XYZ file of C-alpha atoms in Angstrom:
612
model
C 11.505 -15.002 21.569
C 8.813 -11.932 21.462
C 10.151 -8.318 21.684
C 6.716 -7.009 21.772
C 7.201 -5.153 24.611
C 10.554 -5.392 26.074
C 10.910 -5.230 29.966
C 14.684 -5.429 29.988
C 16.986 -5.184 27.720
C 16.869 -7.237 24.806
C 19.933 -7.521 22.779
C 18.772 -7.362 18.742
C 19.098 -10.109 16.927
C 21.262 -11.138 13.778
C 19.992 -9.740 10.263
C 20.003 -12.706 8.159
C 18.365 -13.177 4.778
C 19.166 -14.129 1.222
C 21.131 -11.115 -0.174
C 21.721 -7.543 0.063
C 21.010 -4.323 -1.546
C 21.869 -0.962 -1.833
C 25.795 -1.920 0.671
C 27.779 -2.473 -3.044
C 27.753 -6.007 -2.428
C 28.312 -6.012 1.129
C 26.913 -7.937 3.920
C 25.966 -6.185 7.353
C 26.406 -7.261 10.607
C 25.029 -5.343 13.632
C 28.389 -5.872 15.183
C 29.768 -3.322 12.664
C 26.851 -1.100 13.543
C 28.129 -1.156 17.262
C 28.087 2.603 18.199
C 25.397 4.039 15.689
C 21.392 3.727 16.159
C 19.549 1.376 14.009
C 16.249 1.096 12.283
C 14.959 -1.656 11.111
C 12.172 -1.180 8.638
C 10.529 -4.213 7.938
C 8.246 -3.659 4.619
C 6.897 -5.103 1.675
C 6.837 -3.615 -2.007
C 3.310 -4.539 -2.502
C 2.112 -3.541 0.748
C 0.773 0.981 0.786
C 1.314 1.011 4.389
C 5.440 0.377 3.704
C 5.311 2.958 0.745
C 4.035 5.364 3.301
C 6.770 4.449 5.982
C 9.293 4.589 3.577
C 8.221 8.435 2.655
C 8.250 9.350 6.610
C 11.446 7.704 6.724
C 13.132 10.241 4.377
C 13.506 13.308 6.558
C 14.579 11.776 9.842
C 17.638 9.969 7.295
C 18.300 13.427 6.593
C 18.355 14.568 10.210
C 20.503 11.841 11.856
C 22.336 11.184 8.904
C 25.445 10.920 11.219
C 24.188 8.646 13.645
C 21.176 6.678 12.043
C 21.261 3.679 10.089
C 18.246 2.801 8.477
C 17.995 -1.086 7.345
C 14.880 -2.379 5.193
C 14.143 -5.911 6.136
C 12.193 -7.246 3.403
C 10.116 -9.672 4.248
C 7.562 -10.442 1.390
C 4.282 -11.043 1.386
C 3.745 -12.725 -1.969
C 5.958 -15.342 -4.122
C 6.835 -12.831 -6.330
C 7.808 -9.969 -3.902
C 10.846 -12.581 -2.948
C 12.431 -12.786 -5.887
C 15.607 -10.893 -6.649
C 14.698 -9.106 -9.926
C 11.411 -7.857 -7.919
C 13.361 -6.577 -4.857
C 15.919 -5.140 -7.025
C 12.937 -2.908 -8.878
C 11.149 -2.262 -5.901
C 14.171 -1.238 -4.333
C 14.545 1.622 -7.523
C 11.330 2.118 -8.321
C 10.641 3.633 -4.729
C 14.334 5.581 -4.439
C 14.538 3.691 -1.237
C 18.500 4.830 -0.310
C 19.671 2.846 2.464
C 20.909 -0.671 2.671
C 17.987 -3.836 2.016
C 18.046 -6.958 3.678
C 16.296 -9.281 1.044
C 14.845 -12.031 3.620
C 12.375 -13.997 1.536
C 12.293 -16.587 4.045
C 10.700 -14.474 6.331
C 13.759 -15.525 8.737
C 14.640 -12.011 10.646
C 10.823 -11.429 10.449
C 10.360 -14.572 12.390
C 13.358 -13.712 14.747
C 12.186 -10.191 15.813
C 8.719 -11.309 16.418
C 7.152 -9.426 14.074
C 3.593 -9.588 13.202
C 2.481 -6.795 10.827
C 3.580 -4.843 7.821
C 5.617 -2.376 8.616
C 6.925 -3.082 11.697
C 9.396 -0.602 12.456
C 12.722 -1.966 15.510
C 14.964 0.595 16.857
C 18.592 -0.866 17.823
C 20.830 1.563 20.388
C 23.996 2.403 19.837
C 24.852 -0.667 22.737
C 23.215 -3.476 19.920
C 19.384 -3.690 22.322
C 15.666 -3.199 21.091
C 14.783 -0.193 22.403
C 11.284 0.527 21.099
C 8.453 -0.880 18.257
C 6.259 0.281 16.218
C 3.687 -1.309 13.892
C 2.040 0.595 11.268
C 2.119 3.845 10.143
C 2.589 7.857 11.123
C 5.428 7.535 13.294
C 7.590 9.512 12.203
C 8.171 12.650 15.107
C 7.768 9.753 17.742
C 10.344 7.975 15.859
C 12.349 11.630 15.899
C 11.881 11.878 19.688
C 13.267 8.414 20.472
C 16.467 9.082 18.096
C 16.603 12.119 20.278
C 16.608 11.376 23.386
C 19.034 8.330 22.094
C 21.677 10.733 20.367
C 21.415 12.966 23.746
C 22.009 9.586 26.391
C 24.714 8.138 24.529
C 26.367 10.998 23.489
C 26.843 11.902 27.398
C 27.655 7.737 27.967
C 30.668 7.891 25.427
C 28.670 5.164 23.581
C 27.484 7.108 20.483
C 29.608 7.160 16.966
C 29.099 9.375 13.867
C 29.951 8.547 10.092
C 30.490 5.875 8.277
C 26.919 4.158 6.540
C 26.918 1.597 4.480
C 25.034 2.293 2.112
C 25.961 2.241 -1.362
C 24.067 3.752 -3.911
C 23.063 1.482 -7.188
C 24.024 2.259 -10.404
C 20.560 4.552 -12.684
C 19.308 3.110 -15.281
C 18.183 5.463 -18.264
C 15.112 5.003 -19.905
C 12.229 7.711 -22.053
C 9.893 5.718 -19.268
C 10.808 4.445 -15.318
C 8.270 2.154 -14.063
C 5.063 3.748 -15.734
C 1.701 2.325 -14.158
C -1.394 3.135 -16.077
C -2.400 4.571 -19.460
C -5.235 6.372 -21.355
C -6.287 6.913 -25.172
C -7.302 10.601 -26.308
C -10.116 10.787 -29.403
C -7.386 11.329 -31.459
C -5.461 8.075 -31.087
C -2.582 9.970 -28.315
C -1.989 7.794 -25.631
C -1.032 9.267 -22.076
C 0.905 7.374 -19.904
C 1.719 7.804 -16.014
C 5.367 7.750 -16.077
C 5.703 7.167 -12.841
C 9.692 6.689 -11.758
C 9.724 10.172 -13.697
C 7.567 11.945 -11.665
C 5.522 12.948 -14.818
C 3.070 12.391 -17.234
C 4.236 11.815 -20.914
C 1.904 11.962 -23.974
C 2.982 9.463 -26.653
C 2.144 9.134 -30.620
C -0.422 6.451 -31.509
C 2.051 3.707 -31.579
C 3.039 3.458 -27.555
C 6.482 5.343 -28.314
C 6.881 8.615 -29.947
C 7.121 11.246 -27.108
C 5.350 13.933 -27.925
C 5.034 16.470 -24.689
C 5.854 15.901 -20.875
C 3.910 17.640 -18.190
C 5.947 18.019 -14.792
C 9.795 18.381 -14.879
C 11.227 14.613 -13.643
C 11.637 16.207 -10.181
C 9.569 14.604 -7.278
C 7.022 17.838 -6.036
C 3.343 19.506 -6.490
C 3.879 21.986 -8.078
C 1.225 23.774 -10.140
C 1.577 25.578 -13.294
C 2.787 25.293 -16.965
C 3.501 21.302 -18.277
C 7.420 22.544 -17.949
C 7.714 23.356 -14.123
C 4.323 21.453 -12.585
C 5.650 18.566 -10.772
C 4.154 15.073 -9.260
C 4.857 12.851 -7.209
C 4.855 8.830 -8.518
C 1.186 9.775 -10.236
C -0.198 6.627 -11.242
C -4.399 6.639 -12.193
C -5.141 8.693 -14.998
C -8.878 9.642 -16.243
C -10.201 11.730 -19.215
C -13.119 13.598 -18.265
C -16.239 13.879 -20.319
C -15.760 16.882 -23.196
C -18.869 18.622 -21.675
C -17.063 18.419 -17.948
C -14.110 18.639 -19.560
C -15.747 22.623 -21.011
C -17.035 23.328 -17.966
C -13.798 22.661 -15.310
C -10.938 23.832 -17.485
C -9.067 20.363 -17.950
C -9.206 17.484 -19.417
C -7.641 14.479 -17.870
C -7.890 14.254 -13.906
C -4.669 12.073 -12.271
C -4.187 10.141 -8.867
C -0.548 11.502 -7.931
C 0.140 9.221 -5.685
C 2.337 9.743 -3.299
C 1.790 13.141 -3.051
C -1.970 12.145 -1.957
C -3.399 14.378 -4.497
C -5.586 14.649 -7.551
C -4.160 16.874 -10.363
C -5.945 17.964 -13.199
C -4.333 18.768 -16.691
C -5.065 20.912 -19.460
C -4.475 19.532 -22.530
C -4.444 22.430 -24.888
C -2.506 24.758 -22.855
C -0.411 22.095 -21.291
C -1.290 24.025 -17.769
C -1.172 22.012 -14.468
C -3.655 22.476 -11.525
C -4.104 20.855 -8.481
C -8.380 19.780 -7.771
C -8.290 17.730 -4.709
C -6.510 16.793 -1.698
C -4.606 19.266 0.720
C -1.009 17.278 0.088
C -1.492 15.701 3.712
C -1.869 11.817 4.147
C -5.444 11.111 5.279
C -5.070 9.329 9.495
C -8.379 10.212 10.577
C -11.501 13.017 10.285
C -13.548 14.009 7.714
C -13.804 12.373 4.238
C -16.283 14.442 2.804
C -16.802 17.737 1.723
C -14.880 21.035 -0.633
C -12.176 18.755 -2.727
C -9.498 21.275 -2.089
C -10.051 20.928 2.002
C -9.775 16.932 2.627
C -7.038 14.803 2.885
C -6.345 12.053 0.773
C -4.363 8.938 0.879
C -2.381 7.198 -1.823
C -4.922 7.688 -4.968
C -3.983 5.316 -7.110
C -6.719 4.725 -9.651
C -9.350 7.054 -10.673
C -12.010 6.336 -13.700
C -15.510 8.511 -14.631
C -18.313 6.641 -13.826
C -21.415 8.187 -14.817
C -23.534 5.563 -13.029
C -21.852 7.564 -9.564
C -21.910 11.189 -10.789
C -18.388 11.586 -11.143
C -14.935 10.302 -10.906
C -14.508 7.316 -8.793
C -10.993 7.543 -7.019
C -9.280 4.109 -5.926
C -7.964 5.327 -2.271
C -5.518 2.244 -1.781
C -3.925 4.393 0.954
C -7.128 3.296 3.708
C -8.942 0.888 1.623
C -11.717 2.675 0.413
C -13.423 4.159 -2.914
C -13.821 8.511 -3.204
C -16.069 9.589 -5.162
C -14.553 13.479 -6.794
C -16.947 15.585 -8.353
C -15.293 18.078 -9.953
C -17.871 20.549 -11.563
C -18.892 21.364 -7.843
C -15.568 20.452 -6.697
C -16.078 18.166 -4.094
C -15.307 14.722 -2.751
C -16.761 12.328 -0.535
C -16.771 8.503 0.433
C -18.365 6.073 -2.082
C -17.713 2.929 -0.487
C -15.566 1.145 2.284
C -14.964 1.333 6.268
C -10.782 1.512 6.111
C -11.014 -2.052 7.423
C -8.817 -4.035 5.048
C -10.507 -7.225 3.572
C -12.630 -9.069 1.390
C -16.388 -8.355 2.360
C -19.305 -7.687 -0.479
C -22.644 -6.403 0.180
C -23.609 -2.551 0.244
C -20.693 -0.289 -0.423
C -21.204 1.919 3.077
C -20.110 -1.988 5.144
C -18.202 -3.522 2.080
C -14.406 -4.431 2.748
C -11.674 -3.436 0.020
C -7.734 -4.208 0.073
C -5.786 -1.885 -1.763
C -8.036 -1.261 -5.058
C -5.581 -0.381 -7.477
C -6.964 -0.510 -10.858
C -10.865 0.621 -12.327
C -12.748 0.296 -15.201
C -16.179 0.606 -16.330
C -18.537 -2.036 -18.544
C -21.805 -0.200 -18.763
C -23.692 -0.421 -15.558
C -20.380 -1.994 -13.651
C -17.467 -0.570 -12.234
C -15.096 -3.413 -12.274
C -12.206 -3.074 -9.914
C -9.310 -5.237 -8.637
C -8.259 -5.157 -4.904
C -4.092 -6.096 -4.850
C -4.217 -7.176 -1.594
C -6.767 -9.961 -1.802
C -6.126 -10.846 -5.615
C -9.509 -10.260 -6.138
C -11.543 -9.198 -9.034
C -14.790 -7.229 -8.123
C -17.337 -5.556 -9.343
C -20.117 -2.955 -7.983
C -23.684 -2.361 -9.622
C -26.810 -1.208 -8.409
C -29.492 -3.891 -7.147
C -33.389 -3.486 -7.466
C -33.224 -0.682 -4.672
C -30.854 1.055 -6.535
C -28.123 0.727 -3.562
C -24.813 0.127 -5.250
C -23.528 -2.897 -4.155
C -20.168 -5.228 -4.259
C -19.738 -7.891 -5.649
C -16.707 -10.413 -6.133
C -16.003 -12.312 -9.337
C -12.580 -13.869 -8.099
C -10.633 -14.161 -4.719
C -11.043 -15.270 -1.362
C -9.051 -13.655 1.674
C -5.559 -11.670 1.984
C -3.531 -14.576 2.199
C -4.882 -16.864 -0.890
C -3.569 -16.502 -4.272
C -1.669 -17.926 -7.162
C -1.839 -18.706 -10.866
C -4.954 -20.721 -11.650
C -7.147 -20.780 -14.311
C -10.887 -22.564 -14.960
C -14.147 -21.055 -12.891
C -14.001 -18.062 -11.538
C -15.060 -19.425 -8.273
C -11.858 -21.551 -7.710
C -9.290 -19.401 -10.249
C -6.303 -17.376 -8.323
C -4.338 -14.296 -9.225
C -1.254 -12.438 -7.863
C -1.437 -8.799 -6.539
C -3.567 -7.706 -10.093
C -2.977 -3.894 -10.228
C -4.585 -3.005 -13.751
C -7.669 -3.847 -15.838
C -9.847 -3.195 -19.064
C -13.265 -3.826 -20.622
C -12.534 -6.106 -23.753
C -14.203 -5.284 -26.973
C -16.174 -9.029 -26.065
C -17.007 -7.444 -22.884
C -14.928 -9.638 -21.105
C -12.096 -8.706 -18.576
C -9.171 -8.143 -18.857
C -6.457 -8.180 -15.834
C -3.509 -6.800 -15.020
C -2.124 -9.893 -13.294
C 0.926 -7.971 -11.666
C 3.034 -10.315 -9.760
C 2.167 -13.603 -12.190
C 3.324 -11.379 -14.953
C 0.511 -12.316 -17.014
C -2.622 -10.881 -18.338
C -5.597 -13.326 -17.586
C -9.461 -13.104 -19.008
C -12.629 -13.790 -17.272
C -15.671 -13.861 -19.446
C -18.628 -12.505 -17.290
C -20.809 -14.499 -18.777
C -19.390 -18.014 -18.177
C -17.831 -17.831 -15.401
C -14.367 -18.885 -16.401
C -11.126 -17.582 -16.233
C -8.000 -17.997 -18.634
C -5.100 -16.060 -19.290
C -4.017 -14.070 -22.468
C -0.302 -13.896 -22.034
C 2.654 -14.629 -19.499
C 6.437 -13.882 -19.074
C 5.344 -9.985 -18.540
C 7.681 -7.775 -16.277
C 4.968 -6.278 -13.889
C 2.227 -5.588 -15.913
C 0.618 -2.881 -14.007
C -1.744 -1.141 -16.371
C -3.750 -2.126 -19.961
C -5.491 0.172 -22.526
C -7.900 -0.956 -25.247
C -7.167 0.735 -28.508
C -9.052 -0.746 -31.845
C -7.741 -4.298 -32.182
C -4.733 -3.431 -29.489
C -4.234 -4.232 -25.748
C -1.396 -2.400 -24.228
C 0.128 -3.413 -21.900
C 1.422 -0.903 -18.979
C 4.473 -3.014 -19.046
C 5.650 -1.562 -15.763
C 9.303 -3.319 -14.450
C 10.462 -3.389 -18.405
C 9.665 0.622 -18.514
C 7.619 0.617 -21.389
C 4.649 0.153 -23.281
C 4.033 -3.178 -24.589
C 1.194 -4.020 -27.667
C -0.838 -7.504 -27.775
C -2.072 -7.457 -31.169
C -4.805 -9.121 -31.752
C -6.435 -9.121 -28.655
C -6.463 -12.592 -27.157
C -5.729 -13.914 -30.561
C -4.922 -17.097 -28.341
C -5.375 -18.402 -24.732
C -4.335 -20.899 -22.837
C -5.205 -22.636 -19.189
C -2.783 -22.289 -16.695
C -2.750 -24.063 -12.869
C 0.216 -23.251 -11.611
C -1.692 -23.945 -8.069
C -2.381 -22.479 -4.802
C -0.319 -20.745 -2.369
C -0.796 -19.007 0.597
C 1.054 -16.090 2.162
C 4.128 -18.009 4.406
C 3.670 -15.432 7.610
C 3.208 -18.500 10.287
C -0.688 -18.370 12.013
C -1.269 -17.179 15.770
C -1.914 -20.325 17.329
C -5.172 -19.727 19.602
C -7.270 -21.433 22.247
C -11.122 -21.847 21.751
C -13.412 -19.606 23.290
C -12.636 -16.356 24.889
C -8.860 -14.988 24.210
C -8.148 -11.596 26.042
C -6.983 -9.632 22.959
C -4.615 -6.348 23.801
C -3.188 -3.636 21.765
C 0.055 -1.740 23.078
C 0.624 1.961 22.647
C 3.089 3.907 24.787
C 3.291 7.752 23.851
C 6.767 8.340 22.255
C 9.253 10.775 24.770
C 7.885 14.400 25.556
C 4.188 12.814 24.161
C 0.230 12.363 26.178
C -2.651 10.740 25.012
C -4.851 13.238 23.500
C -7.650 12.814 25.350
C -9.133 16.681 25.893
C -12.307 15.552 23.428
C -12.592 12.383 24.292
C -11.046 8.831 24.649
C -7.544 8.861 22.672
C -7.744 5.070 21.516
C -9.870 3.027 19.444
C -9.921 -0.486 18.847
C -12.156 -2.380 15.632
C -12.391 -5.787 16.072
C -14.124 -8.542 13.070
C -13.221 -11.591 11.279
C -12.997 -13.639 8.252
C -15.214 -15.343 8.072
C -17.538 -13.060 10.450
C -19.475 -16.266 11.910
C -15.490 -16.795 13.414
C -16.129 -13.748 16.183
C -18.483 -14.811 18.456
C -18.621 -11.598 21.021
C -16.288 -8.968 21.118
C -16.105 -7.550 17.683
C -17.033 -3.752 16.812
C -15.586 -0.590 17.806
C -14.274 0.359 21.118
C -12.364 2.909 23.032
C -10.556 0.446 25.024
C -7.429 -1.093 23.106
C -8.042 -4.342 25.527
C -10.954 -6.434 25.453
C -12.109 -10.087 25.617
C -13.500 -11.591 22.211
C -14.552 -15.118 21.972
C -14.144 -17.455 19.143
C -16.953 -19.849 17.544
C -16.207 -23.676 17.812
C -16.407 -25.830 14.992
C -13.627 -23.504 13.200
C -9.719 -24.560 12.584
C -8.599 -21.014 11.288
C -9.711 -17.784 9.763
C -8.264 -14.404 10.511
C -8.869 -11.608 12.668
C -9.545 -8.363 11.132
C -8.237 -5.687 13.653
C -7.614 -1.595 13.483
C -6.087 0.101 16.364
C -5.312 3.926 16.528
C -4.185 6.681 19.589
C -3.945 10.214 19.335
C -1.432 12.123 21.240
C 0.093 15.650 21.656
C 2.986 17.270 22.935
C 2.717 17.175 26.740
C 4.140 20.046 27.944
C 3.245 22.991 24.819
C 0.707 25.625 25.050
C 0.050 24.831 21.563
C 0.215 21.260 21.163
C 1.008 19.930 17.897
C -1.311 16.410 17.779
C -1.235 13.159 15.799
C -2.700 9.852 15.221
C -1.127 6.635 15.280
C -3.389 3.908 13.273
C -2.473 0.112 11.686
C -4.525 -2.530 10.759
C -4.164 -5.939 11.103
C -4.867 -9.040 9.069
C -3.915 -11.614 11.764
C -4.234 -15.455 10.498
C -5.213 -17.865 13.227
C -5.323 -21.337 13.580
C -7.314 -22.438 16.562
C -6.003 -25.532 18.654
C -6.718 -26.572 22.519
C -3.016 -25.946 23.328
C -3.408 -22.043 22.043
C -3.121 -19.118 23.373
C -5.939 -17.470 25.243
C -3.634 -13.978 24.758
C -3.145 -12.040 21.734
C -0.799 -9.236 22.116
C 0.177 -6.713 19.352
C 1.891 -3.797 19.330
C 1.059 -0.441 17.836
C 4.216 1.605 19.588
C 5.969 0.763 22.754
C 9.494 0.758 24.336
């Protein structure tokens, strides 16, 4: 059954999965929900895209409180996202508060047809599908279509207020909630994003005295002395050379995360200032130019790099690398298109996936990408272009736990790294739990430690690796470094979302968008859609890739392949249709669609970016 695109009513079906969240133990059935709207988020911890839904979720929970029902359907990506211990800290981490459908099996995924993370499903009051959306930035046409809902059902006797079930689970209280990434002063002080806190906490030398907090636990952005600033889940934090350091007024620059900022700190007045980013999500538009003026979108990591000139900002939120300079307080694109993948070469064409940690060896900045458990590095070559390379990974839907050459090893959504005294690597292997090696000079791969609860962040201090121990809310020492190693296979996996099957040659490949109520497609400067097609690998896409302003075109595939995946991005812009001031937005989501080509395929590939 696809629900793509309705054309009659389509009655919802059952939620089924492995266990529930967030209900007090209770299991849901949309029969019970008979009478109130529902919306079905369906999302995945690891995936930025989901974070962001779940953030323009929050107000419209507020504002049909009575009538909505909002259901997470979590349908994970990786092995580890599955697990119940993982959902359960995802679920807290990310103060998601409404009920969580844990289907690991990807069973309700499967059922509704869906083909992207997030997908968001709206249920009516009667139990029918009553509009899609894939991606991201929907939340006023999501308000509209509760709307007009609330309004027709009201009048049809059809519509009933109160009674949610969601239950709230019990806090846990800890000095530190899910910290992410940590930093060493000259004097020995280690500063740690505490990131379930909202905050930034500077510890003793030994990973546990508190010393000071800057921001006050409450999620914000506010400015101002360490006792009333605020942030919002800041993760990446950087100390800034003492001469830059003189010259701006602070000290250590962080990536606040999810308020798509970059804060700077003072760290002998304790005062808080915000450097970068306007506190808007980055859709579309400029990338480039007075820090303070462009949007940003989920910073996650930031390191100096004095190879670049400045501060290197890991922008997981559309796949790319910023480069902040803040002595002339600006910021700009250092490398990436927003196309989600695994692609090396010069940084302007390379593909990224969610970088989410940095460090620096010399003349490399070493980075890992979550999405495609990869390990990568960027250097300039004898032109002096900076370009990407990639030590290990393949594609967004390979990983696993393997040690031995680099060129066969697998990892699991890494989110951390750090130069080892050695010089070799050292990862954050998040969702393996481990920390692994790789020795840049051989080649090989092995791993330091397992049994880890989320490591998410590591910090070289003398003879110490920390460990940003993120799920077990603290900070956890491996002395000596690597004293001993061992070689792990624990195999390959792949991600269990089932392949498009597709027909050789030319397959008509169409994108749905239809403007939410009271909404036009903005087209006053221009066409209002665009459409980027590629593939992995590229020799896959025979004619048809590129950009477009058409969200339907004809691409042709090469023989000789079985599978590979299609690399697609899709926005619209649209306004209100009927005021003298519109107020405008853009609707964008990219897709990683696996394929497996076959004779008896397909020669149409539909998706959906919104549509009723």
């Amino acid at each position: 059954m696809s629900i793509e695109k309705p054309r009659a009513r389509v009655r919802a079906p059952e939620l089924v999965g492995r266990q529930w969240l967030n209900t007090g133990g209770n299991e849901i059935k949309l029969a019970d929900l008979r009478g109130r709207i529902v919306l079905l988020d369906f999302w995945t911890s690891g995936c930025i895209n989901c974070l962001h839904v779940l953030d323009e979720l929050r107000p419209l929970e507020a504002e049909f409180a009575d009538v909505l029902v909002t259901i997470g359907v979590h349908s994970p990506k990786f092995l580890h996202e599955g697990e119940a211990a993982a959902i359960e800290a995802a679920v807290s981490r990310y103060e998601v508060h409404h009920p969580v459908l844990n289907d690991p099996d990807l069973t309700t995924w499967q059922q509704y047809a869906v083909k992207a993370w997030p997908t968001l499903v709206i249920v009516d009051p009667e139990g029918y599908v009553v509009h899609v959306a894939a991606g991201e930035g929907h939340g006023e046409a999501l308000r509209r279509v509760i709307a007009d809902l609330v309004a027709r059902h009201e009048e049809k006797g059809t519509l009933r207020r109160g009674g949610n079930p969601y239950v709230p689970a019990e806090a846990r209280s800890a000095e530190l909630r899910f910290p992410s990434k940590a930093v060493a002063t000259a004097d020995g002080r280690v500063l740690v994003a505490d990131t379930g806190h909202h905050s930034v906490v500077e510890l003793a030398a030994d990973g546990e005295t508190v010393i000071r907090r800057f921001g006050g636990g409450e999620r914000g952005a506010a400015d101002g002395a360490f006792d009333v600033a605020s942030f919002a889940e800041p993760s990446g934090l950087a100390l800034l050379p003492p001469e830059v350091a003189e010259r701006v007024g602070y000290h250590l620059l962080v990536a606040d995360t999810a308020g798509h900022l970059l804060r700077g700190i003072d760290l002998d007045t304790g005062e808080v200032s915000t450097v970068a980013g306007t506190g808007r999500q980055w859709r579309d538009g400029k990338t480039g130019g007075p820090a303070r003026e462009i949007d940003l979108t989920s910073p996650w990591d930031v390191i100096w790099w004095e190879a670049a000139g400045g501060a290197v900002v890991a922008m997981a939120g559309n796949h790319t690398l910023g480069l902040f300079d803040p002595v002339h307080g600006t910021i700009s694109r250092f490398a990436g298109t927003t196309v989600e993948g695994l692609r090396d070469g010069e940084t302007s064409t390379a593909f990224f996936a969610q970088t989410s940690g940095l460090a620096v060896a010399g003349d490399r900045l070493w980075l890992v990408d979550a999405e495609t458990s990869a390990l990568r590095w960027i250097t300039r070559d004898e032109a002096d272009r900076f370009v990407v390379h990639t030590a290990i990974g393949t594609d967004l839907f390979s990983f696993g736990h393997r040690d031995g050459d680099a060129a066969d090893a697998l990892l699991q959504h890494p989110l951390g790294l750090a130069v080892l005294s050695d010089g070799t690597i050292a990862v954050a292997d998040t969702y393996n739990g481990a920390i692994r090696r790789y020795d840049p000079e051989s080649g090989k791969v092995d791993t330091i430690a397992e049994r880890l609860a989320e490591p998410s962040g590591l910090l070289v201090t003398g003879d110490t690796l920390f460990v940003v121990e993120s799920a077990a809310h603290r900070l956890r020492p491996l002395s000596p470094v690597a004293a001993s190693t061992q070689h792990v296979d624990g195999g390959a996996h792949a991600v269990r979302r089932p392949p498009s099957i597709i027909a050789p040659g030319a397959v008509t490949l169409s994108v749905v968008y239809t403007p939410p109520p009271g909404e036009k497609l903005d087209d006053r400067d221009g066409p209002a859609t665009r459409l980027e097609v590629s593939a992995s690998p590229p020799e896959l896409l025979v004619a048809g890739g590129g950009v477009g302003t058409e969200l339907t075109r004809t691409i042709t595939l090469a023989g000789g392949h079985t599978e590979g995946v299609l690399q697609i991005v899709a926005q619209a812009a649209s306004c209100d249709a009927t005021a003298e001031h519109p107020v405008c937005r853009v609707t964008r989501q990219d897709w990683g669609v696996p394929i497996r080509i076959e004779p008896e395929g397909t020669d149409q590939l539909r998706l959906i970016l919104a549509g009723g």
